[in-house]
Amino acid sequence: STLLMLVSAFAGRERVLAAYRHAVEQQYRFFSYGDALFVEPPEHQRCNSHSTPARAARAASHETARLSRAVKDRWILRAAERLEAARERILEANFEDVREAEARGVDAALANRLTLEGGKWTSMIAGLRDVAALPDPVGEIAQMSVRPSGLRVGRMRIPLGVIAIVYESRPNVTVDAAALCVKSGNAV
């Protein structure tokens, strides 16, 4: 979404107040991150899906966007621990899913993608730990410039909000995608 960042320390007070009044009139939504105030236009506030899971994800996205790096990393590492603790149960259920798919005549290549056997399981758990070790992308500011008016403008990495993922029969992708979404402060 397109966001406007206003930093009052670098712009005249009157300019910031004028921008604020305009945004209020246009029903923009405000939120802050550190010393910055962000303004989100109304057209970016709507959830395009009418489904309950999409609405729940949209509501959750406001909370996940505020999570600290420590909380996100703990969540990802705890997910790895819980998956390892449930390994036998998950692999048994996965074996049954693959067997059922084959019995229904699913293409062998598709059924193979469904399996978590071999190195897929180990790679999936290692991937969680790798994502937890990455730096937090949220809040990084790049391409800072100063306008002729003195207003400082930059690009800050912020969560997108809700990430919808479409793929077929790859349970390890579910885990990878969830970890990346949590790390970047997004809901899935």
Coordinates of C-alpha atoms in Angstrom, one line a residue:
S1 CA 0.0 0.0 0.0
T2 CA 1.0 3.6 -0.5
L3 CA 1.9 5.2 2.8
L4 CA 3.0 8.7 3.7
M5 CA 5.5 9.2 6.5
L6 CA 5.5 12.5 8.2
V7 CA 8.4 13.3 10.5
S8 CA 7.7 16.6 12.3
A9 CA 11.3 17.1 13.4
F10 CA 12.3 17.7 9.7
A11 CA 9.2 19.5 8.4
G12 CA 7.7 22.7 9.6
R13 CA 5.0 22.4 12.2
E14 CA 2.4 24.1 9.9
R15 CA 3.2 21.8 7.0
V16 CA 2.7 18.7 9.2
L17 CA -0.6 20.1 10.7
A18 CA -1.9 21.0 7.2
A19 CA -1.1 17.5 6.0
Y20 CA -2.8 16.0 9.1
R21 CA -5.9 18.1 8.7
H22 CA -6.2 17.0 5.0
A23 CA -5.7 13.4 6.0
V24 CA -8.4 13.6 8.7
E25 CA -10.9 15.2 6.2
Q26 CA -10.2 12.3 3.7
Q27 CA -10.7 9.7 6.5
Y28 CA -7.1 8.4 6.3
R29 CA -6.1 6.0 9.1
F30 CA -3.1 7.0 11.2
F31 CA -0.6 4.8 13.0
S32 CA 2.9 5.4 14.3
Y33 CA 6.2 3.5 14.2
G34 CA 8.9 5.0 16.4
D35 CA 9.0 8.8 15.8
A36 CA 7.2 8.5 12.4
L37 CA 3.5 9.0 11.8
F38 CA 2.1 7.0 8.9
V39 CA -1.1 7.9 7.0
E40 CA -3.0 5.2 5.1
P41 CA -5.6 6.2 2.5
P42 CA -9.1 4.7 2.9
E43 CA -8.8 2.7 -0.3
H44 CA -6.0 0.7 1.3
Q45 CA -8.0 0.0 4.4
R46 CA -10.5 -2.4 2.8
C47 CA -10.2 -6.1 2.9
N48 CA -11.1 -7.4 -0.6
S49 CA -12.3 -10.7 0.6
H50 CA -15.6 -11.2 2.4
S51 CA -14.6 -14.5 4.0
T52 CA -14.3 -14.8 7.8
P53 CA -10.7 -16.1 7.7
A54 CA -9.6 -13.1 5.6
R55 CA -11.3 -10.7 8.1
A56 CA -9.7 -12.5 11.0
A57 CA -6.3 -12.3 9.3
R58 CA -6.8 -8.6 8.6
A59 CA -7.6 -8.0 12.3
A60 CA -4.6 -10.1 13.4
S61 CA -2.3 -8.2 11.0
H62 CA -2.6 -5.1 13.1
E63 CA -1.1 -7.0 16.1
T64 CA 1.5 -8.9 14.1
A65 CA 2.8 -5.7 12.6
R66 CA 3.7 -4.5 16.2
L67 CA 5.6 -7.5 17.3
S68 CA 9.2 -7.1 18.4
R69 CA 12.0 -9.0 16.7
A70 CA 12.4 -11.0 20.0
V71 CA 8.7 -12.1 20.0
K72 CA 8.8 -13.0 16.3
D73 CA 12.0 -15.0 16.7
R74 CA 10.6 -16.8 19.8
W75 CA 7.5 -17.7 17.9
I76 CA 9.4 -19.1 14.9
L77 CA 11.8 -21.1 17.1
R78 CA 8.9 -22.4 19.2
A79 CA 7.2 -23.6 16.0
A80 CA 10.4 -25.5 15.2
E81 CA 10.4 -27.1 18.6
R82 CA 6.7 -28.0 18.5
L83 CA 7.0 -29.5 15.0
E84 CA 10.0 -31.6 16.2
A85 CA 8.0 -32.7 19.3
A86 CA 5.1 -33.9 17.0
R87 CA 7.4 -35.3 14.3
E88 CA 6.1 -38.9 14.5
R89 CA 2.5 -37.9 14.5
I90 CA 2.9 -35.5 11.7
L91 CA 4.9 -37.9 9.5
E92 CA 2.3 -40.7 10.1
A93 CA -0.5 -38.3 9.1
N94 CA 1.5 -37.2 6.1
F95 CA 2.1 -40.8 5.0
E96 CA -1.7 -41.4 5.2
D97 CA -2.3 -38.3 3.1
V98 CA 0.2 -39.5 0.4
R99 CA -1.3 -42.9 0.4
E100 CA -4.9 -41.5 0.1
A101 CA -3.8 -39.3 -2.8
E102 CA -2.2 -42.2 -4.6
A103 CA -5.4 -44.3 -4.1
R104 CA -7.4 -41.5 -5.7
G105 CA -5.1 -41.6 -8.7
V106 CA -3.3 -38.4 -8.1
D107 CA -0.3 -38.0 -10.4
A108 CA 2.9 -39.5 -8.9
A109 CA 4.8 -36.2 -9.2
L110 CA 2.0 -34.4 -7.3
A111 CA 1.9 -37.1 -4.6
N112 CA 5.7 -36.8 -4.3
R113 CA 5.5 -33.1 -3.6
L114 CA 3.0 -33.9 -0.8
T115 CA 5.5 -36.1 1.1
L116 CA 7.6 -34.8 4.0
E117 CA 10.0 -37.8 3.9
G118 CA 13.7 -37.7 3.5
G119 CA 15.5 -34.4 3.7
K120 CA 12.3 -32.3 3.4
W121 CA 11.5 -32.6 7.1
T122 CA 15.1 -31.7 8.2
S123 CA 15.2 -28.8 5.7
M124 CA 11.9 -27.5 6.8
I125 CA 13.0 -27.4 10.5
A126 CA 16.4 -25.9 9.6
G127 CA 14.6 -23.3 7.5
L128 CA 12.6 -22.1 10.5
R129 CA 15.8 -21.6 12.5
D130 CA 17.4 -19.8 9.5
V131 CA 14.5 -17.4 9.3
A132 CA 14.7 -16.7 13.0
A133 CA 18.3 -15.8 12.6
L134 CA 17.6 -13.2 9.9
P135 CA 17.6 -9.5 10.8
D136 CA 14.2 -8.0 11.3
P137 CA 13.2 -6.2 8.1
V138 CA 10.5 -4.1 9.7
G139 CA 11.4 -0.5 10.4
E140 CA 14.5 -0.3 8.2
I141 CA 14.7 3.1 6.5
A142 CA 16.3 3.4 3.1
Q143 CA 16.6 6.1 0.4
M144 CA 16.2 9.0 2.8
S145 CA 16.2 12.4 1.0
V146 CA 15.4 16.0 1.9
R147 CA 12.9 17.9 -0.1
P148 CA 13.5 21.6 -1.0
S149 CA 11.0 22.4 1.7
G150 CA 13.1 20.7 4.3
L151 CA 10.8 17.7 4.6
R152 CA 12.7 14.5 5.0
V153 CA 11.2 11.6 3.1
G154 CA 12.4 8.0 3.1
R155 CA 11.2 4.5 2.5
M156 CA 10.5 2.4 5.5
R157 CA 10.0 -1.3 5.4
I158 CA 6.6 -2.1 6.9
P159 CA 4.4 -5.2 6.9
L160 CA 2.0 -5.5 4.0
G161 CA -0.8 -6.7 6.3
V162 CA -2.2 -10.0 5.1
I163 CA -0.4 -12.5 2.8
A164 CA -2.6 -15.0 0.9
I165 CA -0.6 -17.9 -0.5
V166 CA -1.8 -20.2 -3.3
Y167 CA 0.1 -23.4 -4.0
E168 CA -0.5 -27.1 -4.2
S169 CA 0.5 -30.1 -2.1
R170 CA 3.6 -28.8 -0.4
P171 CA 3.2 -29.0 3.4
N172 CA 6.8 -27.8 3.9
V173 CA 5.9 -24.6 2.0
T174 CA 3.2 -23.9 4.6
V175 CA 5.8 -23.9 7.3
D176 CA 8.3 -21.8 5.3
A177 CA 5.6 -19.2 4.3
A178 CA 4.3 -18.9 7.8
A179 CA 7.8 -18.3 9.2
L180 CA 8.5 -15.6 6.6
C181 CA 5.2 -13.9 7.2
V182 CA 5.7 -13.8 10.9
K183 CA 9.3 -12.5 10.6
S184 CA 8.1 -9.7 8.3
G185 CA 5.2 -8.8 10.7
N186 CA 2.4 -10.1 8.4
A187 CA -0.6 -12.3 9.0
V188 CA -1.3 -15.3 6.8

